Tab-separated table of N, CA and C in Angstrom:
chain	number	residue	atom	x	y	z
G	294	UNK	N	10.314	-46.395	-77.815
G	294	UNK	CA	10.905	-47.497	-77.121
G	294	UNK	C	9.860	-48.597	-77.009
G	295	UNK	N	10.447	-49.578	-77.230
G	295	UNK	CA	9.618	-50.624	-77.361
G	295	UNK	C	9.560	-51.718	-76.045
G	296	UNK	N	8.699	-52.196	-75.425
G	296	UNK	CA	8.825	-53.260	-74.261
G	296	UNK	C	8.808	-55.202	-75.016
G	297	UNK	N	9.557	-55.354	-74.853
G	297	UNK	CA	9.340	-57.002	-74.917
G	297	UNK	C	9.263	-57.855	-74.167
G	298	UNK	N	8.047	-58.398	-73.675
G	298	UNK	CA	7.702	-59.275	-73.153
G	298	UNK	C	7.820	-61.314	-72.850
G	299	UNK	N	8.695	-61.586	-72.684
G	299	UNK	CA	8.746	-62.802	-72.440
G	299	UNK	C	8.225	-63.903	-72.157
G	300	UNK	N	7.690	-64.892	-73.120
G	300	UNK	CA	6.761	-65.467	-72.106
G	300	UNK	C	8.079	-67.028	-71.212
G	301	UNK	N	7.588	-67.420	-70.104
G	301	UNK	CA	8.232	-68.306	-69.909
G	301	UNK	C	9.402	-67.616	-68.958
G	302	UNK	N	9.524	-67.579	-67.736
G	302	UNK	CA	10.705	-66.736	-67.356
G	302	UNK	C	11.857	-67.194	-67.172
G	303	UNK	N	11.792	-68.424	-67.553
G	303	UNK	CA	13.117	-69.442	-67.325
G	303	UNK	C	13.880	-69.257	-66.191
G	304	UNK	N	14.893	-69.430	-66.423
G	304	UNK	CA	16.184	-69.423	-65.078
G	304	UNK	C	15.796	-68.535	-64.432
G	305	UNK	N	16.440	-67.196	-64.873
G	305	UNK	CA	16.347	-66.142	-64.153
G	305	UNK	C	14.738	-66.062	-63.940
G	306	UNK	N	13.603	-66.178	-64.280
G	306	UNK	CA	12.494	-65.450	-63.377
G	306	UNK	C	12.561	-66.662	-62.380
G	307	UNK	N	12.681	-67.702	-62.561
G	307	UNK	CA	12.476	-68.820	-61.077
G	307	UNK	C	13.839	-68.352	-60.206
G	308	UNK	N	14.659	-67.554	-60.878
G	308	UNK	CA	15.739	-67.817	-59.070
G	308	UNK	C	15.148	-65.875	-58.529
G	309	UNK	N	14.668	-64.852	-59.833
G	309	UNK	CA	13.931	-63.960	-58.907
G	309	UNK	C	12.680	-64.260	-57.913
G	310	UNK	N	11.966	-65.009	-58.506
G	310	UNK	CA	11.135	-65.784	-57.129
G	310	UNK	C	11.609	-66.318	-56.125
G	311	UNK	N	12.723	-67.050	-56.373
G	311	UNK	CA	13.014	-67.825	-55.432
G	311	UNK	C	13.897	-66.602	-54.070
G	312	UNK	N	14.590	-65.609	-54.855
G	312	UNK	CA	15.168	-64.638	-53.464
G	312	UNK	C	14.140	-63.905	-53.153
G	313	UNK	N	12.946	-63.309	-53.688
G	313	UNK	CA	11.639	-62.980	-53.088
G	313	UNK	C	11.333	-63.421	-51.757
G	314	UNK	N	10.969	-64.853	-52.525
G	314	UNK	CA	10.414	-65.779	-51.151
G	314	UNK	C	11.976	-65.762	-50.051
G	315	UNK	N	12.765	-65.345	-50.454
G	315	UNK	CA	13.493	-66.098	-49.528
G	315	UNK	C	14.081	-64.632	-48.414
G	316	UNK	N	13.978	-63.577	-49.197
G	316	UNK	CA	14.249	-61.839	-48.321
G	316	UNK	C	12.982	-61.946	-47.556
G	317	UNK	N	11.688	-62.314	-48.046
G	317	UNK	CA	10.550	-62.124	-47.125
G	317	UNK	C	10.567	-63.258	-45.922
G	318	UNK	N	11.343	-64.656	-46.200
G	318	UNK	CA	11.008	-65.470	-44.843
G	318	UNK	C	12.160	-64.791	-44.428
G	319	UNK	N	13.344	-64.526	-44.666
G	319	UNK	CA	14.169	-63.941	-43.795
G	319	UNK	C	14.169	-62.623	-43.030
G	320	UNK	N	13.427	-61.823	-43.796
G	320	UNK	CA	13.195	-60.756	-43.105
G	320	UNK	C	12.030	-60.279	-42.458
G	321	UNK	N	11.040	-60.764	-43.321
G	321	UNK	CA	9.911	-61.066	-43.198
G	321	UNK	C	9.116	-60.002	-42.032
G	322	UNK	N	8.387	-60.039	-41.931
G	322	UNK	CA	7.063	-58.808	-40.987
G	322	UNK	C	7.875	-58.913	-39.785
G	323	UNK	N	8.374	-57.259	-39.693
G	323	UNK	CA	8.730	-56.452	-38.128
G	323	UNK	C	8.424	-57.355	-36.743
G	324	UNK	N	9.102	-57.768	-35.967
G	324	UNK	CA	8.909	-58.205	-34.444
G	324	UNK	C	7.736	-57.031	-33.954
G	325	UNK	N	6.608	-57.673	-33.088
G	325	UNK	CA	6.163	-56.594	-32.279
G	325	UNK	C	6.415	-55.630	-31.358
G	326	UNK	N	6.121	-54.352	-31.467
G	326	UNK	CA	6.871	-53.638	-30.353
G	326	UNK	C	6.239	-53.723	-29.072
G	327	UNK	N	5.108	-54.245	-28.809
G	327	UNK	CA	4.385	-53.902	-27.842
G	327	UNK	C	3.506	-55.083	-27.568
G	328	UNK	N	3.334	-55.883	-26.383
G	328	UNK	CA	2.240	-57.152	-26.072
G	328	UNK	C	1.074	-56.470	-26.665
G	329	UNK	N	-0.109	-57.683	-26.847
G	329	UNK	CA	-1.551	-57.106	-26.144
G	329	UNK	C	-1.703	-56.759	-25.079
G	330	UNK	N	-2.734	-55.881	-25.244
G	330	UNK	CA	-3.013	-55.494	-23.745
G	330	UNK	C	-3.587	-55.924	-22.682
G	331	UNK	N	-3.041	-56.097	-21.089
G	331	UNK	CA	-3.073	-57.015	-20.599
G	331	UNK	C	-4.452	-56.044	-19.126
G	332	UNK	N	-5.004	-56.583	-19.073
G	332	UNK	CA	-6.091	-55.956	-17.887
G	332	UNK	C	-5.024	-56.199	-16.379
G	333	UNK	N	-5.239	-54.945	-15.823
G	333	UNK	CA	-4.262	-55.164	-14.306
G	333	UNK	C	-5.164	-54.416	-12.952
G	334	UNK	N	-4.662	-54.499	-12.033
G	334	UNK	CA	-4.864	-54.122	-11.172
G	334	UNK	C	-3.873	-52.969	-10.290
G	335	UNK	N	-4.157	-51.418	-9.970
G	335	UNK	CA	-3.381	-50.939	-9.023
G	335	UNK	C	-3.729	-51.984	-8.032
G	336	UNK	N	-1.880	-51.548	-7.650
G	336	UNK	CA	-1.875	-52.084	-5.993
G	336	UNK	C	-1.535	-50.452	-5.126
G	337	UNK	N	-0.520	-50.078	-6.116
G	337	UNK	CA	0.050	-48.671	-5.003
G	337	UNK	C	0.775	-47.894	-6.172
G	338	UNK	N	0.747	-46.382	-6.288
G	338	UNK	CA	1.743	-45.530	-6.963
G	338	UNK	C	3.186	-45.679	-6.172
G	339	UNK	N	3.958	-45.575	-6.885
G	339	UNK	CA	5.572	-45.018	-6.749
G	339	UNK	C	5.700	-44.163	-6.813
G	340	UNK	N	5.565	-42.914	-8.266
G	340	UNK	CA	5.771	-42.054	-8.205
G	340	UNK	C	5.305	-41.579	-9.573
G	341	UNK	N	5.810	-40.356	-10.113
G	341	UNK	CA	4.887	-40.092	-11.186
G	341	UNK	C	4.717	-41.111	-12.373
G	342	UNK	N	5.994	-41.876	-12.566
G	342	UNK	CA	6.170	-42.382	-13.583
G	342	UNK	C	6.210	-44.251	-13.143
G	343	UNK	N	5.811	-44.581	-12.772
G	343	UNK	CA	6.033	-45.632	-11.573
G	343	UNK	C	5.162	-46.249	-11.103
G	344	UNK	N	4.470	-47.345	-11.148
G	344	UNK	CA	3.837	-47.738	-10.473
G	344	UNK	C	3.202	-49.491	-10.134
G	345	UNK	N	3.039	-49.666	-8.964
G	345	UNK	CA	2.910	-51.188	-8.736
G	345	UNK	C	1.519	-51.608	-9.295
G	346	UNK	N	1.736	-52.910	-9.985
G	346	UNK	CA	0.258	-53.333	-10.526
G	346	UNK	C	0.143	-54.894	-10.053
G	347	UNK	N	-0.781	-55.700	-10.044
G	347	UNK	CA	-1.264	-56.896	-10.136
G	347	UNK	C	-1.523	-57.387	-11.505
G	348	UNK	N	-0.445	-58.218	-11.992
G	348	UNK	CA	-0.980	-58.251	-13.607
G	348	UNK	C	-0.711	-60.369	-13.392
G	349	UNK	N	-1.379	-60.342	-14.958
G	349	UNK	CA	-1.278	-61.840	-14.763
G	349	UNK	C	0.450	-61.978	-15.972
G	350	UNK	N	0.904	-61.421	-16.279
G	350	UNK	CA	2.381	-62.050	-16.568
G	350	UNK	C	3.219	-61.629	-15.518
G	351	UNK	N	3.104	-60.848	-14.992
G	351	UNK	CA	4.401	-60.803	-13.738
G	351	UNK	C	4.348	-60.777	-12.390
G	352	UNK	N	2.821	-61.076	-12.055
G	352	UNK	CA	2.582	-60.880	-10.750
G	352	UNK	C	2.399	-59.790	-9.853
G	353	UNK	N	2.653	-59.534	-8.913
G	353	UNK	CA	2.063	-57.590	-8.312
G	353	UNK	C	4.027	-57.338	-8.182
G	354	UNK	N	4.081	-56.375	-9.359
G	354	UNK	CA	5.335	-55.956	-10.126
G	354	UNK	C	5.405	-54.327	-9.811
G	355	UNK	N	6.598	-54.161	-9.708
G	355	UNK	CA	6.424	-52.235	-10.150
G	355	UNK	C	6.415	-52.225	-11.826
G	356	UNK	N	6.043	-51.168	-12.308
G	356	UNK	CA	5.825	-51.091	-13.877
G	356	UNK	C	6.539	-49.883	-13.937
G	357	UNK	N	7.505	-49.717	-15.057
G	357	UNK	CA	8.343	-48.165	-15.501
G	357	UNK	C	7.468	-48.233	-16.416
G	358	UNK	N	6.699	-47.054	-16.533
G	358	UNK	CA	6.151	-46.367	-17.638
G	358	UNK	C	7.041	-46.261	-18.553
G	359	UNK	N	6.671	-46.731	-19.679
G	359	UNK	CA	7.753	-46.368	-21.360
G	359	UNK	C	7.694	-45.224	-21.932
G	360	UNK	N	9.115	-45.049	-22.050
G	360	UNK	CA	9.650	-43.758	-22.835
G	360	UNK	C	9.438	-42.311	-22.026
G	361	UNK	N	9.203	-42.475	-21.076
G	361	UNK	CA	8.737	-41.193	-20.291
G	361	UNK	C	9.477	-40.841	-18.852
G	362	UNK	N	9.509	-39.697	-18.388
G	362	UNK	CA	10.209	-39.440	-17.174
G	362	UNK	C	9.710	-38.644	-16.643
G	363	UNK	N	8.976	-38.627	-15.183
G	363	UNK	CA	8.763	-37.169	-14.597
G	363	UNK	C	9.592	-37.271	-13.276
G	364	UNK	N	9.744	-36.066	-12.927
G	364	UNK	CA	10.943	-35.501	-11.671
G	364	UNK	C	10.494	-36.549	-10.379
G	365	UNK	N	11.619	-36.582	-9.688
G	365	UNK	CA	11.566	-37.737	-8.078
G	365	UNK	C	11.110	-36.962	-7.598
G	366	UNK	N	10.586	-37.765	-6.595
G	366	UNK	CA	10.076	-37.729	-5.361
G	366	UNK	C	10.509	-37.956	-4.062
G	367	UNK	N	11.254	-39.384	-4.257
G	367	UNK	CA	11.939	-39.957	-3.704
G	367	UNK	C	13.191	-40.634	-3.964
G	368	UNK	N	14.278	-40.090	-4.530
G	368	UNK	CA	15.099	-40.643	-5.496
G	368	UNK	C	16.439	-40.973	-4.744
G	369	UNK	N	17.043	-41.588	-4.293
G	369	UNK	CA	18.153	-41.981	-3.404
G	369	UNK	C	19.409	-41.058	-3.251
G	370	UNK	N	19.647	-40.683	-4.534
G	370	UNK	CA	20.396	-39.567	-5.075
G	370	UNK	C	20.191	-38.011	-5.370
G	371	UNK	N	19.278	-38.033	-5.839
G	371	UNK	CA	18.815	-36.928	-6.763
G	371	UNK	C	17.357	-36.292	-5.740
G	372	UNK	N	16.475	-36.800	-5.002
G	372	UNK	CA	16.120	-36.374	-3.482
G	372	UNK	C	14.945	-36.343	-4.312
G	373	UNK	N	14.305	-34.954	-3.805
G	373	UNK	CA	13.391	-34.432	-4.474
G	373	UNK	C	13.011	-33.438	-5.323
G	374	UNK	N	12.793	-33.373	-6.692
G	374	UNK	CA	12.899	-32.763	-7.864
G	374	UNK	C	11.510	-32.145	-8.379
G	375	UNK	N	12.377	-30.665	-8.361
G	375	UNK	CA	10.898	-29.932	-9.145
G	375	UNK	C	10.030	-30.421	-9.775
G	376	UNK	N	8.463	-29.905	-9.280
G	376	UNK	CA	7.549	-30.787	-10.154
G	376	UNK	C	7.130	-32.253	-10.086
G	377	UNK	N	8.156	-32.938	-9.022
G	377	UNK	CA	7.869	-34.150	-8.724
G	377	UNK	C	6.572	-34.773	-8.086
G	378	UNK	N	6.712	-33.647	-7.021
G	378	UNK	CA	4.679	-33.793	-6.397
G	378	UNK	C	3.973	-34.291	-7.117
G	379	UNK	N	3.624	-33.065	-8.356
G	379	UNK	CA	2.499	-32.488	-9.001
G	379	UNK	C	2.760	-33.485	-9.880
G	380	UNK	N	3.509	-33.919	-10.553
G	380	UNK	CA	3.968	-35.441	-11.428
G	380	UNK	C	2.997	-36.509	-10.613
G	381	UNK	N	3.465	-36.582	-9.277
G	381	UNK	CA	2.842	-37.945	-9.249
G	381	UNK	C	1.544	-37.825	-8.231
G	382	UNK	N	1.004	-36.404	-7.751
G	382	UNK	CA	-0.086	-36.909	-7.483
G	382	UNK	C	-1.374	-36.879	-9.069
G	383	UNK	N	-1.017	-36.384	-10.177
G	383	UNK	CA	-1.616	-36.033	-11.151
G	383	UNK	C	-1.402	-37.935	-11.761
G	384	UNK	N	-0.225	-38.182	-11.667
G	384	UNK	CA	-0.664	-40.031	-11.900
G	384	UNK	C	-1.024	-40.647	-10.866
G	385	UNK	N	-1.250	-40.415	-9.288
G	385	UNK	CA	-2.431	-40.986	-8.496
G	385	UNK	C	-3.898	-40.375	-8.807
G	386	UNK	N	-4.363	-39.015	-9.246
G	386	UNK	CA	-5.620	-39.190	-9.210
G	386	UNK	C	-5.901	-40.023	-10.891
G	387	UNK	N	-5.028	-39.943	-11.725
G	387	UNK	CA	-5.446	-40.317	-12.840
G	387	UNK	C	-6.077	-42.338	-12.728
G	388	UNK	N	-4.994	-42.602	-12.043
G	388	UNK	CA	-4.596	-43.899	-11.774
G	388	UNK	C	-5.712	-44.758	-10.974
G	389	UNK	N	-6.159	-43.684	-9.607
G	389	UNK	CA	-7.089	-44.455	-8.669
G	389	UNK	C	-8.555	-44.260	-8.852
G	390	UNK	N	-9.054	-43.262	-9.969
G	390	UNK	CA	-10.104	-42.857	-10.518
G	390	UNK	C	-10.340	-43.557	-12.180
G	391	UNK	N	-9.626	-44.339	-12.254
G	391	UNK	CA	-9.935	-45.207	-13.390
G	391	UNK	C	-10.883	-46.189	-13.204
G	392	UNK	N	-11.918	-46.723	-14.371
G	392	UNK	CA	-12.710	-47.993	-14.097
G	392	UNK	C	-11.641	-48.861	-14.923
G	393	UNK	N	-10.743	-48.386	-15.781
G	393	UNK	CA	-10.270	-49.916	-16.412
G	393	UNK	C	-9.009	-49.337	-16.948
G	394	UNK	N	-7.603	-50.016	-16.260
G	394	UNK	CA	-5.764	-50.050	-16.220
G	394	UNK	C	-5.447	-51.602	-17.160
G	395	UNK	N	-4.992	-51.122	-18.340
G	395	UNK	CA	-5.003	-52.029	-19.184
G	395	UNK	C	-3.045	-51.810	-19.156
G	396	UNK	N	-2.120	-52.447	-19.563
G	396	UNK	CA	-0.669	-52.550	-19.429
G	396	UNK	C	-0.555	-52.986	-21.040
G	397	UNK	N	0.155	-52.284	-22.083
G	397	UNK	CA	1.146	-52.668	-23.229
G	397	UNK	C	2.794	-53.157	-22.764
G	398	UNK	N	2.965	-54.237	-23.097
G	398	UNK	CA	4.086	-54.301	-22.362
G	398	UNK	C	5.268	-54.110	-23.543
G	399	UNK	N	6.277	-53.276	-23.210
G	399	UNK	CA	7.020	-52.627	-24.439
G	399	UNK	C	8.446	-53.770	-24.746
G	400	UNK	N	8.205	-54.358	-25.199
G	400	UNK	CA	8.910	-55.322	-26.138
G	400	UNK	C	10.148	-54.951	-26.497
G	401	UNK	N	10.830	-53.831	-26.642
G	401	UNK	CA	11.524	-52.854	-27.315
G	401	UNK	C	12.530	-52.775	-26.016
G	402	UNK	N	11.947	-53.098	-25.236
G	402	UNK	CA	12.809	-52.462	-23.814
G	402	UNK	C	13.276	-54.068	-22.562
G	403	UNK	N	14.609	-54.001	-22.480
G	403	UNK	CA	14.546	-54.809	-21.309
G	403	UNK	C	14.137	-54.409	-19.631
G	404	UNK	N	13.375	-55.132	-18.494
G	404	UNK	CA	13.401	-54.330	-17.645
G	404	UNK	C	13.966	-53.652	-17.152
G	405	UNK	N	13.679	-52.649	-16.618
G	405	UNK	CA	14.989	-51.532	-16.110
G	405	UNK	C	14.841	-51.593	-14.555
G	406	UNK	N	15.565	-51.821	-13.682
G	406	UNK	CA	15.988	-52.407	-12.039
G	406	UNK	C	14.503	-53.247	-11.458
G	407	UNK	N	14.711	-54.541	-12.582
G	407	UNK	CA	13.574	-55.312	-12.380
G	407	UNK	C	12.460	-54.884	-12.405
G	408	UNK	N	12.026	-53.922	-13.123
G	408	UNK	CA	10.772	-53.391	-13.243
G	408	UNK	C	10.566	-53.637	-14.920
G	409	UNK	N	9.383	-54.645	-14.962
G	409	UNK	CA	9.242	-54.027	-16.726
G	409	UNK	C	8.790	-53.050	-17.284
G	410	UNK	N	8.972	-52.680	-18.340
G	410	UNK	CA	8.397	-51.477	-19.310
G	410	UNK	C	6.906	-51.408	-19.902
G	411	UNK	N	6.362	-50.561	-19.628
G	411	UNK	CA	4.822	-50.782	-20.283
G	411	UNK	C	4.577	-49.443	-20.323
G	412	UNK	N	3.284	-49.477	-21.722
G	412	UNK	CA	2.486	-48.305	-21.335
G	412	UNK	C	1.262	-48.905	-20.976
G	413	UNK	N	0.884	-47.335	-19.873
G	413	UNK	CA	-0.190	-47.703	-19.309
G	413	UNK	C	-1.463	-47.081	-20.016
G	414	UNK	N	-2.459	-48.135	-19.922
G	414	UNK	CA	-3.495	-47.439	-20.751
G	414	UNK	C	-5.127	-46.874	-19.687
G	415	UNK	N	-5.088	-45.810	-19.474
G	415	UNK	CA	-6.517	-45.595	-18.754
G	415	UNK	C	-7.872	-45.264	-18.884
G	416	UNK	N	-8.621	-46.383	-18.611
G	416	UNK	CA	-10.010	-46.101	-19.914
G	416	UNK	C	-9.708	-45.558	-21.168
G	417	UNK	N	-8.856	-46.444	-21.682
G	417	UNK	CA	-8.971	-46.132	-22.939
G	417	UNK	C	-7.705	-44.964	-23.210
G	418	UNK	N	-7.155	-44.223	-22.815
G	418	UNK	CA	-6.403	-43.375	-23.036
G	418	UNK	C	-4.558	-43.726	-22.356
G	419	UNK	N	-3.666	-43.383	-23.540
G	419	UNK	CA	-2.720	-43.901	-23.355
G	419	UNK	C	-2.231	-42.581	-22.099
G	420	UNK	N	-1.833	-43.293	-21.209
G	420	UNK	CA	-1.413	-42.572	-19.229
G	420	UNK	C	-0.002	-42.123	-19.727
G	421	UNK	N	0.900	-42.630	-20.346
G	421	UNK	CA	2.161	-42.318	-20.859
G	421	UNK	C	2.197	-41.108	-21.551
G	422	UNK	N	1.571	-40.824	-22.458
G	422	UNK	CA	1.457	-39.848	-23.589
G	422	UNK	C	0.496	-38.748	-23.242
G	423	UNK	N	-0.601	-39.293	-21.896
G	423	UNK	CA	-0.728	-37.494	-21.701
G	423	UNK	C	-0.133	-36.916	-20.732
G	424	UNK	N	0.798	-37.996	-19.836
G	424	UNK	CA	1.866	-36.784	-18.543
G	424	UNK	C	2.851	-36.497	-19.448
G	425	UNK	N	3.037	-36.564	-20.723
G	425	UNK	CA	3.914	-35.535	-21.668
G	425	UNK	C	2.915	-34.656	-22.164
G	426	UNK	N	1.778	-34.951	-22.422
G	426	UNK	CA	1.304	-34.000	-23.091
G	426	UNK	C	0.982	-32.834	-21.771
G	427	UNK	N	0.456	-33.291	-20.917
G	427	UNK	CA	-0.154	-32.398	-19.628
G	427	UNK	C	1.596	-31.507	-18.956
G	428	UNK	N	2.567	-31.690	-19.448
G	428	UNK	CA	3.461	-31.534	-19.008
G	428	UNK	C	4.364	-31.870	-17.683
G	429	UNK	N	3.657	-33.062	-17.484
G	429	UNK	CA	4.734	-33.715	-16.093
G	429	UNK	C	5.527	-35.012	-16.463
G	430	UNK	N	5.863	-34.941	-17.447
G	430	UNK	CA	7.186	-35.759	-18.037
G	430	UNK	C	7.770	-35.280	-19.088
G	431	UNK	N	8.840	-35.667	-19.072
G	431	UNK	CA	9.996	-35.197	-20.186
G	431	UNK	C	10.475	-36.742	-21.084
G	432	UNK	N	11.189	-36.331	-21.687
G	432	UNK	CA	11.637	-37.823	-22.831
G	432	UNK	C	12.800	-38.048	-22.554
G	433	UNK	N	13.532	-38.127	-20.946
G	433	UNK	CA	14.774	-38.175	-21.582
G	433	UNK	C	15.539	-39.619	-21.339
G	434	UNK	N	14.262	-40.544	-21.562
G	434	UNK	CA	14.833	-42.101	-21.868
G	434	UNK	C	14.524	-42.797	-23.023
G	435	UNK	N	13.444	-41.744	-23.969
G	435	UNK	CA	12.741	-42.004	-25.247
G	435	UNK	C	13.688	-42.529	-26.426
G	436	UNK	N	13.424	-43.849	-26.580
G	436	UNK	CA	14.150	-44.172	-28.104
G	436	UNK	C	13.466	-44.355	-29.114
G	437	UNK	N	14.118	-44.170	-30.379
G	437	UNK	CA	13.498	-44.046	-31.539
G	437	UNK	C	12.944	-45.538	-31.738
G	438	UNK	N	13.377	-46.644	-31.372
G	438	UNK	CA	12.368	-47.779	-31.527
G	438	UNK	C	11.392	-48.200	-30.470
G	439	UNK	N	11.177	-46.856	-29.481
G	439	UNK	CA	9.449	-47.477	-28.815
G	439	UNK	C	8.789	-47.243	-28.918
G	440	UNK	N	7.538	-47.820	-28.722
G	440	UNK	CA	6.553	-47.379	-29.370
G	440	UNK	C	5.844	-46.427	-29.166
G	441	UNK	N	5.185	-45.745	-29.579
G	441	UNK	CA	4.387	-44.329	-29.641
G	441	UNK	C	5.890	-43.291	-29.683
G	442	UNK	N	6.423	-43.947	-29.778
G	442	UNK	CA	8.087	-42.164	-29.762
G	442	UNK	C	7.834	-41.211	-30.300
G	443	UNK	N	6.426	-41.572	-31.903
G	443	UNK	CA	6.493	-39.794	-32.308
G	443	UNK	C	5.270	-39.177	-31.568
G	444	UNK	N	4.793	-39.355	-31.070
G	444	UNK	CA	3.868	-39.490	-30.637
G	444	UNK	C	4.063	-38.056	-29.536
G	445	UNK	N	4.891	-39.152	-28.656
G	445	UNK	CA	5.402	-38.163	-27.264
G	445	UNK	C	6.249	-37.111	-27.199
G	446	UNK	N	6.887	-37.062	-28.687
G	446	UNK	CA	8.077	-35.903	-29.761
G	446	UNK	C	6.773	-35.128	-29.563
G	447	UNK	N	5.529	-35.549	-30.534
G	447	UNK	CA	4.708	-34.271	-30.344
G	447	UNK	C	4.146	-33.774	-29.607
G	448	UNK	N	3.834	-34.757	-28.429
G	448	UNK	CA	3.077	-34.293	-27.081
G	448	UNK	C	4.005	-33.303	-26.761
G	449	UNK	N	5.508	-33.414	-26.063
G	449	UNK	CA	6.356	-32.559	-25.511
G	449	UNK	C	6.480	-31.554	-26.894
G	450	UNK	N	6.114	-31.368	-27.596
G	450	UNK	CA	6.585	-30.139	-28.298
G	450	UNK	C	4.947	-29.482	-27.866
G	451	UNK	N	4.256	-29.660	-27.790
G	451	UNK	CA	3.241	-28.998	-27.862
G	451	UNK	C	2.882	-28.415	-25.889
G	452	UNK	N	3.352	-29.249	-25.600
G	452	UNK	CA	3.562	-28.986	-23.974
G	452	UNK	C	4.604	-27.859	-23.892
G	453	UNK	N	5.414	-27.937	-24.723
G	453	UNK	CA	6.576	-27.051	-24.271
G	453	UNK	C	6.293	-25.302	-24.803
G	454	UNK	N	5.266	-25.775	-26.199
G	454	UNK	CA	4.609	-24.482	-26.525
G	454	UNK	C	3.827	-23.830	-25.647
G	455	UNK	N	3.214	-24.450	-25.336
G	455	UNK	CA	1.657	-24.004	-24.344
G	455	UNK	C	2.326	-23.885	-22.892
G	456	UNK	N	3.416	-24.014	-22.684
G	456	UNK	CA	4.399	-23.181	-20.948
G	456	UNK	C	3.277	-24.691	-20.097
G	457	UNK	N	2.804	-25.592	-20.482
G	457	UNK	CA	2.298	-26.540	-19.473
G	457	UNK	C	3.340	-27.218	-18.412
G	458	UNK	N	2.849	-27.263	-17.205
G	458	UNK	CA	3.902	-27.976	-16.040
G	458	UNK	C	5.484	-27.639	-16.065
G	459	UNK	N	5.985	-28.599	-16.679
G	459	UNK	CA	7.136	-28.587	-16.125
G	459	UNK	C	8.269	-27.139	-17.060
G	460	UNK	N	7.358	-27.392	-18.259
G	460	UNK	CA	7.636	-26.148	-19.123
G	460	UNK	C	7.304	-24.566	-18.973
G	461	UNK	N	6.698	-24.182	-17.234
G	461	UNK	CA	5.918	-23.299	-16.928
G	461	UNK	C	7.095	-22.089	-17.085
């Protein structure tokens, strides 16, 4: 089989350039899922998954941790739920023993009862992804477009192996 080469691409190679250029401005590089990260301040825990910060885009806000859930504490309905303690005093000592609470704010998510979505980052380590991994959260608000999702698929599978927290 033989290849023949063209020189000159005439019509057709200028209108294949031209829908190139034109699928890439239209579709062009993915929206971000996630801000930079923004330096904050605790003010006070809520609860495991929960918590009030001083940030400079929203002011001293409660923050829902993204993609993650650990049991109430205080829940209007639902009262107080196994494991809920140990959920959230394990995100107060994590939280008030930090030198540096950095906020991703999750893009992916609208606020949920005026609280925005973020992960929290503590010295350096994402706060979201190890109360799944440590076993005091579960996924059961996790969608496939936020960010870190496989992430916390593997944390909770590996939590759920090892009988950790809530998997005891």
């Amino acid at each position: 089989m033989q290849i023949r080469i063209r020189k000159g691409g005439g019509l057709a190679g200028l209108l294949f350039v031209a829908f190139i250029i034109a699928f890439m401005s239209f579709w062009g590089p993915e929206e971000p899922q996630v801000s930079d990260r923004e330096v904050v301040t605790l003010v006070r825990l809520v609860d495991g998954d929960t918590a009030n910060f001083s940030t400079s885009s929203y002011g001293n806000v409660n923050v829902r941790f993204s993609g993650v859930d650990t049991p109430e504490v205080k829940h209007p309905t639902k009262g107080k739920e196994y494991y809920g303690e140990e959920a959230s005093a394990f995100t107060a000592s994590i939280l008030t023993g930090a030198e540096r609470i950095e906020i991703e704010w999750d893009l992916t998510q609208e606020p949920s009862h005026d609280r925005p979505i973020g992960i929290v980052w503590v010295d350096g380590v994402n706060l979201n992804l190890l109360l799944v991994r440590e076993g005091y959260a579960d996924l059961e608000y996790l969608e496939d477009s936020m960010p870190y999702a496989d992430d916390y698929r593997e944390a909770l599978k590996e939590a759920q192996a090892e009988h950790k927290g809530l998997w005891n």
